[in-house]
mmCIF file of C-alpha atoms in Angstrom:
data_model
loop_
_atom_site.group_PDB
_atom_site.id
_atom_site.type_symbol
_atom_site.label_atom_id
_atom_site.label_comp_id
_atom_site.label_asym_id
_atom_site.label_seq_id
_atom_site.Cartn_x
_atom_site.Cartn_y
_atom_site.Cartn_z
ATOM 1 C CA UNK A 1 0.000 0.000 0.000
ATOM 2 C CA UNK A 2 1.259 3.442 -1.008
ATOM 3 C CA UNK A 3 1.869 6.486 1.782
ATOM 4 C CA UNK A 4 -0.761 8.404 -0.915
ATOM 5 C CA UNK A 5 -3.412 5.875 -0.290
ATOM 6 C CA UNK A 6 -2.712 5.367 3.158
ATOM 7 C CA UNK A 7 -3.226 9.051 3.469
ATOM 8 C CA UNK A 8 -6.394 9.221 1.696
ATOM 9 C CA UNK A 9 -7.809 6.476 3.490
ATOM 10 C CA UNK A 10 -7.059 8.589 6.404
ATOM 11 C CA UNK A 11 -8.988 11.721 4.848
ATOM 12 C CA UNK A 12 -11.797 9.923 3.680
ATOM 13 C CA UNK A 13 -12.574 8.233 7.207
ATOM 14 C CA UNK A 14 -11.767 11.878 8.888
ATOM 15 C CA UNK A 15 -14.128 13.611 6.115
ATOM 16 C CA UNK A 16 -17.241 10.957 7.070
ATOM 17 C CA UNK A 17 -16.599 11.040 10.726
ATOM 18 C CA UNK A 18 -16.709 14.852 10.075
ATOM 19 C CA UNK A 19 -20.534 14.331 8.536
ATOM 20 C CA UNK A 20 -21.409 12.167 11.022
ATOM 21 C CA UNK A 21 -20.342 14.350 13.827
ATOM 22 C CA UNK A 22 -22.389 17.588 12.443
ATOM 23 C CA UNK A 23 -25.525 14.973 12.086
ATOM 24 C CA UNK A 24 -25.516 14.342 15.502
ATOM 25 C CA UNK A 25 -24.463 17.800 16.671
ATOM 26 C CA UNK A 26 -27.002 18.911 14.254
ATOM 27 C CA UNK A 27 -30.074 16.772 15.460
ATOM 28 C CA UNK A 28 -28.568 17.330 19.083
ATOM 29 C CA UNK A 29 -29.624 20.373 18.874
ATOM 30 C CA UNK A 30 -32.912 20.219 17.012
ATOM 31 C CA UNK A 31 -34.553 17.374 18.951
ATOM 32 C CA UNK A 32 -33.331 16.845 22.425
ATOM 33 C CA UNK A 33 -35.147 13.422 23.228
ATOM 34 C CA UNK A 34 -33.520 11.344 20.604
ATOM 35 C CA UNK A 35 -30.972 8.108 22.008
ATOM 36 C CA UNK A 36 -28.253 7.058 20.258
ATOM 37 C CA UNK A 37 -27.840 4.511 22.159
ATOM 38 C CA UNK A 38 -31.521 2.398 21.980
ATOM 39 C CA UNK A 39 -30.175 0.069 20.149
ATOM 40 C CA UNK A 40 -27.838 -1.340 22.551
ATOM 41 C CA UNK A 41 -30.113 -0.479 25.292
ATOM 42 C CA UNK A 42 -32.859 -2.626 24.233
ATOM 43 C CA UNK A 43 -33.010 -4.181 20.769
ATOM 44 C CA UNK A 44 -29.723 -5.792 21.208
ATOM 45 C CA UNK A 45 -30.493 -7.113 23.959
ATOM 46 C CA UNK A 46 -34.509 -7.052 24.805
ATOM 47 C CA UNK A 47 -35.305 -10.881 25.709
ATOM 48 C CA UNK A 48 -33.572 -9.976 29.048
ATOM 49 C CA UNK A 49 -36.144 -7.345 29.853
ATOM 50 C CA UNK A 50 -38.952 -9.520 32.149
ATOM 51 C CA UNK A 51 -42.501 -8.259 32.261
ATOM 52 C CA UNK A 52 -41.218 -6.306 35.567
ATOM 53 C CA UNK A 53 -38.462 -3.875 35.780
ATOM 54 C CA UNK A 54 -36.969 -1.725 38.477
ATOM 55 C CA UNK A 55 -35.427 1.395 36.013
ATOM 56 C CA UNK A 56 -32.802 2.421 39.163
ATOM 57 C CA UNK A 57 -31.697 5.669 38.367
ATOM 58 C CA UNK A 58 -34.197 6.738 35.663
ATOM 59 C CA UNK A 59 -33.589 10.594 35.252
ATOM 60 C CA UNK A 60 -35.710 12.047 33.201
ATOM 61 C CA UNK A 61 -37.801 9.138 32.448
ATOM 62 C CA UNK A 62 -37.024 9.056 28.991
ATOM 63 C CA UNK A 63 -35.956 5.123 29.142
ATOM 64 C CA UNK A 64 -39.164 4.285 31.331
ATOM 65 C CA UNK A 65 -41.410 5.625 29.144
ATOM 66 C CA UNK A 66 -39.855 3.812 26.219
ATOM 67 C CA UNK A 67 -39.934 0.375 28.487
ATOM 68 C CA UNK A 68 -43.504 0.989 29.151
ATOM 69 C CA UNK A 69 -44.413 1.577 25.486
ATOM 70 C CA UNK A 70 -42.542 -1.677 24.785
ATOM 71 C CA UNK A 71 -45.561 -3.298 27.221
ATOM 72 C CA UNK A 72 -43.027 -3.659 30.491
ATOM 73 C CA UNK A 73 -44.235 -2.709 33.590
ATOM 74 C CA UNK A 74 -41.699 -0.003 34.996
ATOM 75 C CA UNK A 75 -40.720 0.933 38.640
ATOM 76 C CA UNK A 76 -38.695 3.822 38.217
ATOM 77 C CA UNK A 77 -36.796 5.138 41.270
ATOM 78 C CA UNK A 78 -34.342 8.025 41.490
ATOM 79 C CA UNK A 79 -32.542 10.288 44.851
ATOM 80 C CA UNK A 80 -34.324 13.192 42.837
ATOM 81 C CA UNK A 81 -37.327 13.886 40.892
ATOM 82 C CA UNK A 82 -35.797 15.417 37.648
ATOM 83 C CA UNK A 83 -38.115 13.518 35.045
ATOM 84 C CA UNK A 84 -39.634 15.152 32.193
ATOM 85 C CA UNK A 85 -41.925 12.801 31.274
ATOM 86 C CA UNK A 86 -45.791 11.867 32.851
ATOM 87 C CA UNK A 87 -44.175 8.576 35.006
ATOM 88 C CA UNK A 88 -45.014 7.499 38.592
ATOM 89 C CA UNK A 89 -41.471 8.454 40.151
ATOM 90 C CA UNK A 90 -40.016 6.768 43.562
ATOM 91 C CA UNK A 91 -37.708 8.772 45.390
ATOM 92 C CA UNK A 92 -35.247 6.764 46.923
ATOM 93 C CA UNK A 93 -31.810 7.343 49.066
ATOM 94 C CA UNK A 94 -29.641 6.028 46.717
ATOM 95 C CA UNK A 95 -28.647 3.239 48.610
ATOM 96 C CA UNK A 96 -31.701 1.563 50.114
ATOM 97 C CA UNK A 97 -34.624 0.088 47.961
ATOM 98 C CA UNK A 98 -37.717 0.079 49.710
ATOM 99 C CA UNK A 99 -38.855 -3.298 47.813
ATOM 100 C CA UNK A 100 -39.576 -6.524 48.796
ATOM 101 C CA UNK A 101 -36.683 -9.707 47.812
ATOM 102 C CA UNK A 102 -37.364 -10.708 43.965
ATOM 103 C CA UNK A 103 -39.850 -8.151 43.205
ATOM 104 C CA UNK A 104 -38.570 -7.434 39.629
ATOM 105 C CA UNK A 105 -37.144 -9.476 36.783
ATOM 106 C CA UNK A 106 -34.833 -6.887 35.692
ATOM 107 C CA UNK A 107 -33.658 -3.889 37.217
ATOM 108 C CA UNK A 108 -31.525 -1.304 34.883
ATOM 109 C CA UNK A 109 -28.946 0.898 35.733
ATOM 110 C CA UNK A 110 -28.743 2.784 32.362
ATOM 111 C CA UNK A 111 -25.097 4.629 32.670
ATOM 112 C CA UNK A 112 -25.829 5.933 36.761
ATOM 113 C CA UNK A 113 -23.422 4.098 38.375
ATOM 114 C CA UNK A 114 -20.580 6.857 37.577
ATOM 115 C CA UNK A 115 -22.980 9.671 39.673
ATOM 116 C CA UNK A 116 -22.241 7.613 43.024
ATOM 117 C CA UNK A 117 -20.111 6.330 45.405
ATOM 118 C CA UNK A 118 -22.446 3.599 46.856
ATOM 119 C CA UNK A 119 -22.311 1.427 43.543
ATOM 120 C CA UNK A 120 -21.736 -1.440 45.652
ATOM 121 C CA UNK A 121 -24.639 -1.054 47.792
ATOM 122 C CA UNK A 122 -26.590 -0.454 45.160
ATOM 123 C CA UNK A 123 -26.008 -3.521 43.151
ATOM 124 C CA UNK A 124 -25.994 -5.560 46.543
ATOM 125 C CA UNK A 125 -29.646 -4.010 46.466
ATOM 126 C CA UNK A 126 -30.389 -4.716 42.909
ATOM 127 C CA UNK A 127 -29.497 -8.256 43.560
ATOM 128 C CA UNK A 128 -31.890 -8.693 46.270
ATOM 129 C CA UNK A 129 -35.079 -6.975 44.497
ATOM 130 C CA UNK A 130 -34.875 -9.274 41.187
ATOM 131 C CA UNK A 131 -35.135 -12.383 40.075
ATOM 132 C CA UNK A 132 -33.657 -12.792 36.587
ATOM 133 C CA UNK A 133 -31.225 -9.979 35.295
ATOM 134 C CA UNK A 134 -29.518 -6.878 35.899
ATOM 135 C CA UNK A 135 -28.824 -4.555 33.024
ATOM 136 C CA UNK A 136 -25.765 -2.448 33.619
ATOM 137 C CA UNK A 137 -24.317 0.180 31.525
ATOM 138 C CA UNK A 138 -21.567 2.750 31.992
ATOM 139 C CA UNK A 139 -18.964 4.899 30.791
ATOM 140 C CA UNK A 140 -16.255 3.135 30.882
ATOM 141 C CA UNK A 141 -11.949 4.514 31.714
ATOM 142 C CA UNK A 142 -9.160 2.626 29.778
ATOM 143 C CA UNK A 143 -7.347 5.788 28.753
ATOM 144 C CA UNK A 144 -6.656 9.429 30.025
ATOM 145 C CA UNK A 145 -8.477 10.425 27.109
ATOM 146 C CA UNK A 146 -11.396 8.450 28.491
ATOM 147 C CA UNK A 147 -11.167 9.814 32.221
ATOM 148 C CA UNK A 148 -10.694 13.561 30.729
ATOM 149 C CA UNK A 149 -14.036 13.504 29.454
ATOM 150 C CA UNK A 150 -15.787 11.766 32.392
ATOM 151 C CA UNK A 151 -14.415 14.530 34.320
ATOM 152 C CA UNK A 152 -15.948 16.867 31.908
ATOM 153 C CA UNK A 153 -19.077 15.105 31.962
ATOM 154 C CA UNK A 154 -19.169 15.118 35.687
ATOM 155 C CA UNK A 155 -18.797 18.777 35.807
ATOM 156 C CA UNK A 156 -21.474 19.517 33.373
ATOM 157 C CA UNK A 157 -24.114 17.054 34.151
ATOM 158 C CA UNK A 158 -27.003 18.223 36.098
ATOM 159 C CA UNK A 159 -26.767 14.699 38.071
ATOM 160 C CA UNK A 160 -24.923 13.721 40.816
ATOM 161 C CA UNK A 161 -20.924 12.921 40.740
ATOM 162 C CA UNK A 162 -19.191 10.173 42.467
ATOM 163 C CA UNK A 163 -15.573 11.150 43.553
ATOM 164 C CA UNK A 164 -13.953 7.976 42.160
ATOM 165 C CA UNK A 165 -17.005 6.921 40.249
ATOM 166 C CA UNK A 166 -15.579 5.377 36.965
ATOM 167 C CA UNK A 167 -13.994 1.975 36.420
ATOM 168 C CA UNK A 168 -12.207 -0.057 33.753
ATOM 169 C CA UNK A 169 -14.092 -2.747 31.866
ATOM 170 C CA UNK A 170 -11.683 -5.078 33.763
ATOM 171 C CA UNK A 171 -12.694 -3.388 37.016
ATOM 172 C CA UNK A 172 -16.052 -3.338 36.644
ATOM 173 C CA UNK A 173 -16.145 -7.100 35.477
ATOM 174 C CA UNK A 174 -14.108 -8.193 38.984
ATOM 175 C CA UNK A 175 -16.320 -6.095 40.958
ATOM 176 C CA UNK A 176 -19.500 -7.913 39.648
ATOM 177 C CA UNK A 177 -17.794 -11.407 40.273
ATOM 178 C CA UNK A 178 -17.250 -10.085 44.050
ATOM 179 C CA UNK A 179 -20.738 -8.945 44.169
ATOM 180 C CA UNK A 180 -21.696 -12.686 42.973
ATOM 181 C CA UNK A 181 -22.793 -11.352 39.770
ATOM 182 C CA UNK A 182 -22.903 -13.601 37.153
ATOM 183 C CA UNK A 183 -21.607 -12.043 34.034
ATOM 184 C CA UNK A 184 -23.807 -13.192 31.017
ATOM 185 C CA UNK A 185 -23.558 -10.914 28.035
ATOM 186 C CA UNK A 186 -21.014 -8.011 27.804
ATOM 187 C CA UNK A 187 -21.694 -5.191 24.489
ATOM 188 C CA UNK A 188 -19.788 -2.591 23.470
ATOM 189 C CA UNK A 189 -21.086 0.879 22.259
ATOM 190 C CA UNK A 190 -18.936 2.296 19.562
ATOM 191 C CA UNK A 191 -17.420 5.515 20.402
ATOM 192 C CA UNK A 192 -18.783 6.828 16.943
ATOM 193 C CA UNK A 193 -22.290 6.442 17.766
ATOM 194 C CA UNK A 194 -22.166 9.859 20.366
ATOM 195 C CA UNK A 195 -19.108 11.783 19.420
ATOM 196 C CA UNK A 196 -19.868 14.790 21.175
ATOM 197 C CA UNK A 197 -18.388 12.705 23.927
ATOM 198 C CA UNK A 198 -16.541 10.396 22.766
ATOM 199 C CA UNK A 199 -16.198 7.882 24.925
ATOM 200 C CA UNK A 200 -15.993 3.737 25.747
ATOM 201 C CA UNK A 201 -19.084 2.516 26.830
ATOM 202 C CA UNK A 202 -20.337 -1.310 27.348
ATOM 203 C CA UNK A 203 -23.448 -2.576 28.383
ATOM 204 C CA UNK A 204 -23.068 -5.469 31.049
ATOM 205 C CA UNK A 205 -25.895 -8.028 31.527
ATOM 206 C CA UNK A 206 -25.492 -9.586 34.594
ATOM 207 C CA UNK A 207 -27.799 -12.468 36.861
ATOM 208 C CA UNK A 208 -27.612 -13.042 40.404
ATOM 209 C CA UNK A 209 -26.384 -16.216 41.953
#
């Protein structure tokens, strides 16, 4: 392969990661509700969501509302009531859940685990309340580049921040096996797919033991 080929392979990837940034900064800006990251969130992976599901953490509600459209029944909980959409919101304490042992078949913690420093309590929690699985996913630190914008996005986010909040995939994959989380399907979101912040992210499904 020629260095003139080699750099216009280069140019041509830059030029359509270019497009696809401005798309996304683009509808970013014009429509404020749309996920990039559904498809990992639920298509890939939707015959783990049971007929009951905890949504710990669920923000704005966004993710609930989906679920409930999707025909799940959805218990979302949060430590504050920021949600934007018409759901029946919990406040919690971000460490205790106030429901019964094996009440759900999923509970979701859809990228919240970085805004807190009780993760293990929490998970210890989410192990207790359900039956089947546990859908975890996070921003995840393998580089400096990855922990400069988690920092970022700590600073900026309206949520909560956890001091030393983000893990490795490796970390997060012993802590789960401590927990006596059975790892049983691990996906990884391309950092193309959000560019704005452009980070690792993976999507853990895990099951009680």
């Amino acid at each position: 392969m020629t260095f003139k080929k080699i750099n216009r392979d280069r140019i041509i990837r830059f030029l359509k990661f270019s497009v696809h940034l401005f798309q996304v900064i683009y509808e970013k800006l014009t429509s404020g509700d749309k996920d990039y990251f559904l498809p990992f969130k639920y298509d890939h992976i939707q015959h783990y969501y049971g007929k009951d599901c905890l949504d710990i953490g669920a923000g704005t509600g966004r993710f609930s509302l989906y679920l409930q459209d999707q025909g799940h029944t959805i218990t979302p909980i949060d430590v504050v009531d920021k949600a934007i959409e018409e759901i029946d919101l919990d406040i919690f304490d971000g460490q205790n859940i106030n429901k019964a042992d094996k009440s759900f078949s999923t509970s979701i913690f859809m990228f919240v685990l970085h805004h807190t420093d009780t993760q293990v309590e929490l998970l210890k929690e989410a192990a207790r309340v359900t039956r089947d699985y546990i859908i975890v996913a996070e921003d995840i630190v393998e580089s400096r580049l990855d922990k400069m914008f988690g920092n970022i996005h700590l600073n900026t986010s309206p949520w909560a921040k956890g001091n030393n909040s983000f893990r490795s995939k490796k970390e997060w994959i012993e802590l789960f096996s401590k927990l006596n989380l059975e790892l049983v399907e691990i996906n990884d979101i391309p950092i193309h797919i959000y560019p704005i912040y452009p980070v690792n992210r993976t999507i853990f499904v895990l099951k009680p033991i």
